[in-house]
Amino acid sequence: MMSDSSRRIRMRAAGLLTGTALLAATAACGSGAADSTGGSAGGRPEVTAALYPLQWLAERVGGGDVAVVGLTEPGVEPHDLELTPAQVAGLEKTSLVAYVKGVQPAVDEAVEQHAADRGFDAATLVTTLAAGEGHAEEGHGEEGHAEEGHAEEGHGDEHGHEVSYDPHLWLDPSRFATVATRLGEKLAAADPAHAAGYRERAAKTAADLTALDGELTRGLANCASRSIVTGHEAFGYLADRYRLQQVGISVDPDAEPSPARLAEVAEVAKREKVTTIFTETLVSPKVAEVLAQEVGATTAVLDPIESRPAEGDYLSAMRRNLATLKTALSCS
Ligand SMILES: [Zn+2]
């Protein structure tokens, strides 16, 4: 898949961009003729963010000291993202690529081939959950096994999460706070002239995320129900952190669940006296509506924040999710 010329460019880039001089070097080597997505903007390092939550984080932590380029357009379901040739070319020159390995196969492959020395993979920075954890039908309770074991559970292949862990880690603000801090350290090391600013904004962002985590913990402490039936299994981290049980209708945002799976979920929903079936912002609510009707529940939107919210930002979207959950689960 990798052409000789791309291999040559990558090797050249790897030779040039080492250690802490990485961002500065990228700024210097942007020969960037007719390319608007080049590695620096007005001398600022460029951070490429693969999906919205990381774009939000990069903008918050990078502030005015970096130029942030997003790979996923608003309103686009990110798992199936295909990169344009211009975006791939941009990766050759960008200073840092923030992504979560396992969310977007196209990004994982492009980073490996074109920016292997400049990847910032959030999944390597936190304790990941195995795919399927937080699932009401499966035993759980162990935590913190990132890569080992559970490979057999990998719903991976069919829906693009080609890793053994659940990649939706941004839905736990406490983990996301760790990512914020580490991004600040990474940028500070790479661009020492602006280190103080990166660290200050990272600390502020981490504090905002920690405050949000506290709101979720308090808001979801006392609820009549703790089962959430969701469209695709994106909410494992939220479920794990706040002691909810996720019942995913489908693991794949695009695929129609089998009749057997639907019957199984309906069974759980009735048993758990679920009053709300959650739909997602970017996925057709049809299946969830059918299921809701069958079990006598209503539907409500829970946002996996895989794309920029129509209004507000990551923080306000998470607060909307909290309000939705409190109503649906009858939390006091
Ligand atoms: Zn997802």
XYZ file of C-alpha atoms and ligand atoms in Angstrom:
333
model
C 0.000 0.000 0.000
C 2.873 2.361 0.749
C 4.440 3.720 -2.405
C 8.182 4.144 -2.720
C 7.858 7.873 -2.765
C 5.755 7.987 0.390
C 8.240 5.706 2.100
C 11.056 7.985 1.025
C 9.258 11.052 2.316
C 8.444 9.374 5.581
C 12.057 8.314 6.098
C 13.239 11.788 5.313
C 10.732 13.235 7.736
C 11.696 10.737 10.417
C 15.344 11.683 10.026
C 14.611 15.350 10.233
C 12.031 15.436 12.957
C 13.501 14.016 16.082
C 13.340 14.874 19.732
C 12.111 18.143 21.060
C 13.081 20.091 17.959
C 10.196 18.377 16.239
C 7.715 21.216 15.986
C 10.298 23.841 15.159
C 11.802 21.642 12.478
C 8.427 21.125 10.874
C 7.839 24.819 10.736
C 11.185 25.274 9.044
C 10.758 22.577 6.409
C 7.360 23.576 5.120
C 8.358 24.280 1.544
C 4.589 24.295 1.030
C 4.053 25.555 -2.517
C 0.369 25.234 -3.361
C -0.753 23.679 -0.127
C -3.026 25.304 2.375
C -2.833 22.480 4.894
C 0.914 22.733 5.379
C 2.782 22.090 8.604
C 2.769 25.592 9.966
C 0.575 28.616 9.833
C 2.337 31.900 10.251
C 5.216 30.072 11.933
C 2.915 28.388 14.440
C 3.140 24.613 14.762
C 0.173 22.784 13.272
C -1.717 20.167 15.245
C -3.922 17.849 13.190
C -6.876 16.469 15.142
C -8.506 13.328 13.793
C -11.916 13.816 15.399
C -13.865 16.473 17.235
C -13.071 15.739 20.905
C -9.352 15.910 20.179
C -9.823 18.999 18.071
C -11.564 20.665 20.998
C -8.726 19.579 23.278
C -6.020 20.785 20.885
C -7.718 24.170 20.493
C -8.069 24.563 24.260
C -4.530 23.467 25.119
C -2.782 24.894 22.059
C -4.538 28.249 22.255
C -3.127 30.846 19.915
C 0.268 29.137 19.832
C -0.783 26.411 17.399
C -2.942 26.101 14.293
C -5.417 23.234 14.653
C -6.592 21.335 11.586
C -9.506 18.906 11.933
C -9.729 15.851 9.687
C -13.429 15.115 10.297
C -15.941 17.662 9.069
C -18.813 18.570 11.406
C -21.803 16.260 10.969
C -19.727 13.428 9.552
C -19.783 10.041 11.242
C -16.072 9.684 11.971
C -15.615 5.907 11.999
C -15.897 5.600 8.221
C -13.819 8.663 7.457
C -11.830 8.485 4.257
C -8.948 10.889 3.907
C -8.526 13.027 0.823
C -5.137 13.048 -0.922
C -4.688 16.620 0.357
C -5.301 15.512 3.938
C -2.813 12.665 3.586
C -0.272 15.073 2.103
C -0.925 17.388 5.044
C 0.065 14.615 7.439
C 3.547 14.559 5.917
C 4.125 18.059 7.182
C 1.971 18.497 10.235
C 3.692 18.857 13.589
C 1.509 16.515 15.617
C -1.468 14.249 14.884
C -3.877 13.824 17.807
C -6.045 10.727 17.368
C -7.466 7.707 19.165
C -6.252 4.517 17.566
C -9.219 2.279 16.840
C -11.802 4.944 16.019
C -10.875 5.618 12.414
C -9.051 2.890 10.479
C -8.166 5.329 7.677
C -6.480 7.675 10.141
C -4.653 4.849 11.914
C -3.206 3.687 8.632
C -2.311 7.168 7.400
C -0.563 8.065 10.663
C 1.426 4.849 10.520
C 2.505 5.530 6.952
C 2.958 9.281 6.937
C 3.333 10.593 10.488
C 4.543 7.655 12.562
C 6.989 9.875 14.467
C 4.394 12.571 15.167
C 1.376 10.608 16.361
C -0.296 11.499 19.672
C -2.515 8.486 20.356
C -4.807 9.223 23.309
C -5.476 5.502 23.805
C -1.865 5.023 24.933
C -2.251 7.601 27.712
C -5.123 6.197 29.752
C -6.269 2.838 31.048
C -8.505 1.535 28.311
C -11.539 -0.681 28.807
C -11.969 -3.867 26.838
C -14.520 -3.593 24.057
C -17.896 -4.571 25.436
C -17.252 -3.595 29.047
C -20.139 -1.843 30.728
C -22.354 -4.231 28.794
C -25.250 -5.435 30.943
C -25.218 -8.931 29.454
C -21.603 -9.659 30.181
C -19.672 -10.177 33.333
C -17.480 -7.266 34.192
C -15.832 -5.809 37.189
C -12.230 -6.194 36.234
C -10.764 -3.126 34.758
C -7.628 -1.766 33.324
C -6.552 -4.424 30.892
C -5.678 -2.489 27.836
C -4.403 -4.802 25.161
C -4.175 -8.214 26.688
C -7.082 -10.622 26.671
C -10.567 -9.933 25.423
C -9.423 -9.985 21.819
C -12.104 -12.550 21.177
C -14.705 -9.960 22.107
C -13.389 -7.509 19.552
C -16.514 -6.489 17.726
C -13.761 -4.761 15.821
C -13.783 -6.026 12.312
C -17.392 -5.397 11.494
C -17.554 -1.827 12.664
C -14.130 -0.385 12.264
C -12.925 -0.450 15.839
C -10.051 -2.731 14.946
C -8.574 -2.881 18.406
C -9.392 -5.030 21.408
C -10.243 -2.037 23.575
C -13.143 0.399 23.445
C -11.741 3.570 21.827
C -14.491 6.032 22.965
C -12.400 7.206 25.920
C -13.345 10.911 25.667
C -16.736 10.071 27.177
C -15.023 9.776 30.569
C -13.940 13.337 31.469
C -11.525 12.058 34.136
C -9.588 10.102 31.526
C -9.881 12.995 29.098
C -8.334 15.291 31.734
C -5.268 13.032 31.694
C -5.093 13.381 27.916
C -5.295 17.189 28.291
C -2.384 17.225 30.713
C -0.276 14.979 28.516
C -1.014 17.061 25.434
C 0.174 20.140 27.324
C 3.410 18.355 28.243
C 3.916 17.187 24.684
C 3.433 20.664 23.217
C 5.564 22.286 25.916
C 8.441 19.916 25.168
C 8.117 20.382 21.435
C 7.742 24.171 21.456
C 9.678 25.309 24.561
C 9.307 29.012 23.758
C 5.588 28.718 24.543
C 5.806 26.026 27.226
C 4.265 28.104 30.009
C 1.160 28.836 27.943
C 0.659 25.181 26.986
C 0.984 24.063 30.603
C -1.337 26.779 31.901
C -4.085 26.030 29.353
C -3.678 22.275 29.868
C -4.130 22.735 33.620
C -7.230 24.894 33.069
C -8.706 22.374 30.636
C -7.974 19.462 32.973
C -9.640 21.420 35.813
C -12.746 22.026 33.664
C -12.896 18.310 32.846
C -12.449 17.360 36.496
C -15.294 19.716 37.444
C -17.482 18.106 34.767
C -16.556 14.669 36.135
C -17.750 15.821 39.574
C -21.067 17.027 38.138
C -21.621 13.675 36.446
C -20.681 11.746 39.582
C -23.104 13.746 41.727
C -25.836 13.917 39.092
C -25.870 10.172 38.488
C -25.372 9.051 42.097
C -29.013 8.303 42.936
C -31.077 7.009 40.040
C -34.102 4.730 39.864
C -32.553 2.862 36.942
C -28.922 2.377 35.916
C -29.387 0.692 32.514
C -28.871 2.668 29.345
C -29.979 1.193 26.029
C -27.990 2.947 23.325
C -27.805 2.910 19.540
C -24.170 1.947 19.160
C -21.878 0.889 21.946
C -20.078 4.180 22.402
C -20.811 4.805 26.076
C -18.713 2.144 27.797
C -16.459 4.701 29.530
C -19.372 6.791 30.720
C -21.078 3.642 31.996
C -17.930 2.403 33.709
C -17.106 5.716 35.352
C -20.617 6.453 36.633
C -21.744 2.888 37.399
C -24.279 2.588 34.609
C -24.885 -0.491 32.499
C -24.791 -0.064 28.765
C -26.931 -2.256 26.534
C -25.891 -1.488 22.968
C -28.436 -2.281 20.295
C -25.592 -2.479 17.824
C -21.845 -2.187 18.051
C -21.741 -0.683 14.593
C -23.209 2.802 14.073
C -24.218 1.861 10.524
C -25.312 -1.750 10.659
C -28.865 -2.917 11.219
C -28.955 -5.186 14.256
C -30.118 -8.751 13.714
C -33.677 -9.682 14.756
C -32.117 -11.932 17.396
C -30.109 -9.045 18.849
C -33.178 -6.793 18.833
C -35.209 -9.413 20.674
C -32.405 -9.810 23.195
C -32.214 -6.063 23.837
C -36.021 -5.809 24.100
C -35.895 -8.555 26.716
C -33.293 -6.693 28.779
C -35.156 -3.406 28.374
C -38.370 -4.928 29.701
C -36.636 -6.715 32.561
C -34.798 -3.557 33.607
C -37.952 -1.460 33.191
C -36.136 0.866 30.840
C -38.182 3.982 30.086
C -35.912 5.568 27.480
C -34.090 4.182 24.458
C -31.236 6.458 23.467
C -30.581 7.480 19.912
C -27.539 9.301 18.588
C -26.984 12.517 16.812
C -25.472 11.068 13.634
C -27.275 7.757 13.350
C -30.798 7.092 12.078
C -33.131 6.664 15.071
C -35.345 4.170 13.230
C -34.257 0.999 15.004
C -34.335 2.667 18.412
C -37.840 3.994 17.724
C -39.117 0.552 16.780
C -37.579 -0.902 19.908
C -38.963 1.884 22.105
C -42.439 1.261 20.780
C -42.129 -2.448 21.417
C -41.120 -2.042 25.065
C -43.276 1.011 25.746
C -40.405 3.440 26.159
C -39.666 6.863 24.736
C -36.510 7.904 22.907
C -33.987 10.619 23.723
C -30.745 11.717 22.139
C -27.463 10.868 23.829
C -24.503 12.398 22.029
C -21.333 10.273 21.747
C -19.621 13.547 20.727
C -17.887 11.899 17.816
C -18.485 15.049 15.802
C -18.765 18.743 16.660
C -22.099 19.347 18.429
C -24.618 21.501 16.565
C -24.405 23.934 19.474
C -21.778 24.561 22.087
C -18.727 22.412 22.612
C -17.556 19.206 24.271
C -18.327 20.478 27.774
C -21.848 21.690 27.029
C -22.635 18.524 25.045
C -21.585 16.407 28.032
C -23.793 18.526 30.305
C -26.708 17.987 27.926
C -25.998 14.251 28.116
C -26.075 14.485 31.903
C -29.434 16.282 31.875
C -30.834 13.687 29.445
C -29.600 10.807 31.597
C -30.963 12.318 34.814
C -34.424 12.552 33.277
C -34.326 9.118 31.639
C -32.997 7.294 34.707
C -35.041 9.283 37.239
C -32.033 10.548 39.169
C -32.642 12.710 42.194
Zn -18.225 5.101 17.917
